[in-house]
GROMACS .gro file of C-alpha atoms in nm:
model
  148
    1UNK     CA    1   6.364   7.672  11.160
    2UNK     CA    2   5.980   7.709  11.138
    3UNK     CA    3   5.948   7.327  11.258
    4UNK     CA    4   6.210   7.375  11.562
    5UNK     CA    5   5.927   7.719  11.660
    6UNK     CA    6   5.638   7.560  11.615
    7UNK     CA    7   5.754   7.235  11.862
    8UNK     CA    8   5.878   7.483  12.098
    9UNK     CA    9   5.520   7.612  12.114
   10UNK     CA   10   5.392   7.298  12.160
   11UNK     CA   11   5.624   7.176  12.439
   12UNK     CA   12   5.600   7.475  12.596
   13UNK     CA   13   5.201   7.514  12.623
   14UNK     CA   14   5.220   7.089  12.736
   15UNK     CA   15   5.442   7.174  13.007
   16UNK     CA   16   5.256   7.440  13.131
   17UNK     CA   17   4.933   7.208  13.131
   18UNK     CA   18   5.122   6.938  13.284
   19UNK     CA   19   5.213   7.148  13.575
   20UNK     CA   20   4.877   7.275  13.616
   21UNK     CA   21   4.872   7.138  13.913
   22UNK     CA   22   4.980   7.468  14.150
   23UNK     CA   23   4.854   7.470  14.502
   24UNK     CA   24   4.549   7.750  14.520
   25UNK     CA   25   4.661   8.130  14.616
   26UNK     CA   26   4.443   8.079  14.932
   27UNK     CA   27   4.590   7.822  15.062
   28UNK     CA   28   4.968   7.808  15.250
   29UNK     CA   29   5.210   7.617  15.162
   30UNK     CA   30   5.224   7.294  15.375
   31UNK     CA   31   5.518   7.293  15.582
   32UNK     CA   32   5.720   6.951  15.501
   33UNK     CA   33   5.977   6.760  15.587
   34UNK     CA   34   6.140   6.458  15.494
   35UNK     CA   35   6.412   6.219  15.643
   36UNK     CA   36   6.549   5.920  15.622
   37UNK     CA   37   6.467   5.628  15.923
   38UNK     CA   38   6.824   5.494  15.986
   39UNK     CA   39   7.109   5.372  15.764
   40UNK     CA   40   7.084   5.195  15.459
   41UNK     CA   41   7.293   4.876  15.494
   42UNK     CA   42   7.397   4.667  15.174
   43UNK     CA   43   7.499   4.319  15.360
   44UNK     CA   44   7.817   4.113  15.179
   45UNK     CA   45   7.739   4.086  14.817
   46UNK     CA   46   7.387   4.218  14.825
   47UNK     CA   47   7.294   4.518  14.633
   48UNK     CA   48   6.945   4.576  14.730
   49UNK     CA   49   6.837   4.706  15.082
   50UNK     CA   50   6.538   4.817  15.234
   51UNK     CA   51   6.488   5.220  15.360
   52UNK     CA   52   6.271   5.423  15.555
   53UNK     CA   53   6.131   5.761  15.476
   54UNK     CA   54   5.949   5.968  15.771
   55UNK     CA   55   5.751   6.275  15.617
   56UNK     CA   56   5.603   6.529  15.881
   57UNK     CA   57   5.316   6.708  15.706
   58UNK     CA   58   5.191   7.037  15.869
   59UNK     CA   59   4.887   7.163  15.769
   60UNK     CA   60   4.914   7.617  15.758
   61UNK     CA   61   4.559   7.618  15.610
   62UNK     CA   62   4.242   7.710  15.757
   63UNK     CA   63   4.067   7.405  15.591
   64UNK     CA   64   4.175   7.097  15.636
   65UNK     CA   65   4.370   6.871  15.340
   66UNK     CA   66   4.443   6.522  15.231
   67UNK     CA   67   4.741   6.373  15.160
   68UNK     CA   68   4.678   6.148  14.864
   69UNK     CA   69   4.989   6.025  14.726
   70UNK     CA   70   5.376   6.013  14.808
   71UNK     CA   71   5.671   5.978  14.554
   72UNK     CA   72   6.000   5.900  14.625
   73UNK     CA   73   6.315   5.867  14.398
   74UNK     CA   74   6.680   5.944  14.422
   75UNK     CA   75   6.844   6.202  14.259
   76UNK     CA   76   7.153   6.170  14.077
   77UNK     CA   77   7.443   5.918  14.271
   78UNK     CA   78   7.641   5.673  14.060
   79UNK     CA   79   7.687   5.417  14.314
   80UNK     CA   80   7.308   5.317  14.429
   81UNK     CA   81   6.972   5.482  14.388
   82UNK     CA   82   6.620   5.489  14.556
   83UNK     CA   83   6.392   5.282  14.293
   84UNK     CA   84   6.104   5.518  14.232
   85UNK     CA   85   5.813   5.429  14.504
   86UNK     CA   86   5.446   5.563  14.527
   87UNK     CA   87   5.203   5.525  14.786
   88UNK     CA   88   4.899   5.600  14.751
   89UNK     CA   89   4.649   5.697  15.062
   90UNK     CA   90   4.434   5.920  15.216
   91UNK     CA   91   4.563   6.088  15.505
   92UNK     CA   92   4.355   6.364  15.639
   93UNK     CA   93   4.503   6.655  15.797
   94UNK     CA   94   4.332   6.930  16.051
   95UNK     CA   95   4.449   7.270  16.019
   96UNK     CA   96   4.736   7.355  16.275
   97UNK     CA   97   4.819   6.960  16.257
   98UNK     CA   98   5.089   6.728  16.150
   99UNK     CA   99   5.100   6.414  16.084
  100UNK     CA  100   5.385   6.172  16.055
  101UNK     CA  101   5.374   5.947  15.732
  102UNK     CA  102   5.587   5.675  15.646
  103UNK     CA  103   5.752   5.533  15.369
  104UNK     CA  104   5.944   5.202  15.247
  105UNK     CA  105   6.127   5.198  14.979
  106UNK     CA  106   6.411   4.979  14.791
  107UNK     CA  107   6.794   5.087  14.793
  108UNK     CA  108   6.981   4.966  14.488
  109UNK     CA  109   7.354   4.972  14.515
  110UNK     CA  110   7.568   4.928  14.154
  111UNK     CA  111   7.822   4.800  14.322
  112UNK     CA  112   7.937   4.469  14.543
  113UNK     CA  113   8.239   4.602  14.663
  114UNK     CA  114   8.168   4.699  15.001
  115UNK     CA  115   7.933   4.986  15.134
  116UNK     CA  116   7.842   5.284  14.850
  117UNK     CA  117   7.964   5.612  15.017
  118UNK     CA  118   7.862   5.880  14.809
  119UNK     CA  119   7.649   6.166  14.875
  120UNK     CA  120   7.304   6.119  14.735
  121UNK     CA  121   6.959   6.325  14.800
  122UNK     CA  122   6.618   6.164  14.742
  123UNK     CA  123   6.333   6.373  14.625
  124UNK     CA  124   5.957   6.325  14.766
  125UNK     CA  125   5.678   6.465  14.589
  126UNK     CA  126   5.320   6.496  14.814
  127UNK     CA  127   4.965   6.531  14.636
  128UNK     CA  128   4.720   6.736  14.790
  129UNK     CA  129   4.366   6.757  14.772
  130UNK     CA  130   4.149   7.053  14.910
  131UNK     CA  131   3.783   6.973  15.032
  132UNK     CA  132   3.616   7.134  14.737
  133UNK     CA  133   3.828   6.860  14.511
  134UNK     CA  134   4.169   7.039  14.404
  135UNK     CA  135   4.493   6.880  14.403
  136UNK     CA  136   4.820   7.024  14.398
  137UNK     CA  137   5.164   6.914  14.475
  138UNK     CA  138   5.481   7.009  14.689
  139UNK     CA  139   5.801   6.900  14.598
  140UNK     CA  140   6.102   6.866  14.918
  141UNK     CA  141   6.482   6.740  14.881
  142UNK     CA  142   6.666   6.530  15.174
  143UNK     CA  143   7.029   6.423  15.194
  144UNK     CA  144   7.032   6.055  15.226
  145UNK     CA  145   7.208   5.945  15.526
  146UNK     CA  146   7.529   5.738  15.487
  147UNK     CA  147   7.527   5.434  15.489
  148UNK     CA  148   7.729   5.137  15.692
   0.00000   0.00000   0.00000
């Protein structure tokens, strides 16, 4: 029982270093949003297909920030999945502005019998940095649009 305790502790106090990462009390939260850029279309007997995420970044703060990296992946969805992407840039953004980034990523369908149809939601994860050198991160969920 004291083993099972003590790696509590320890997973506990790594998770809370690993998510160390909270965006500063003085700054807003950026408003975000994320959609998808069209249909995702598996052709006859192909299971891969390419997609298109917009993300609309709004900066609330009084300083301006940087968007320095993008994740995408899909969430749950036994038929196909988004394969984990990451881009990486720097994308400066005024306060008051927004700014339209976009994404490519790869559709994966685990099946070859005809179109996937079930619901799905991809998750995109947006690092921050401040000007005096903090990062943070803001997590958003989107429905995936069917596909034809």
């Amino acid at each position: 029982m004291h083993r099972i305790t003590v790696a509590f502790v320890l997973m506990t106090l790594a998770l809370g270093c690993a998510s160390g990462q909270g965006r500063p009390a003085s700054i807003p939260q950026p408003e975000i949003d994320l959609r998808q850029v069209g249909p995702i279309f598996f052709g006859s007997g192909v299971t891969t297909a390419p997609v298109t995420f917009e993300i609309d970044v709004t900066n609330r703060a009084a300083d301006p920030l940087e968007v320095t990296e993008i994740e995408l992946n899909s969430l749950g969805g036994a038929q196909f999945e988004i394969l984990t992407k990451v881009r990486r840039l720097r994308e400066r953004i005024a306060p008051g502005e927004t700014r339209t980034i976009s994404v490519s990523a790869t559709a994966v369908s685990r099946t070859v019998r005809g179109t996937p149809t079930e619901p799905m939601s991809v998750r995109g994860i947006v690092t921050f940095e401040t000007p005096d050198g903090r990062r943070f991160r803001e997590i958003i969920i989107a429905p995936l649009l069917s596909s034809e």
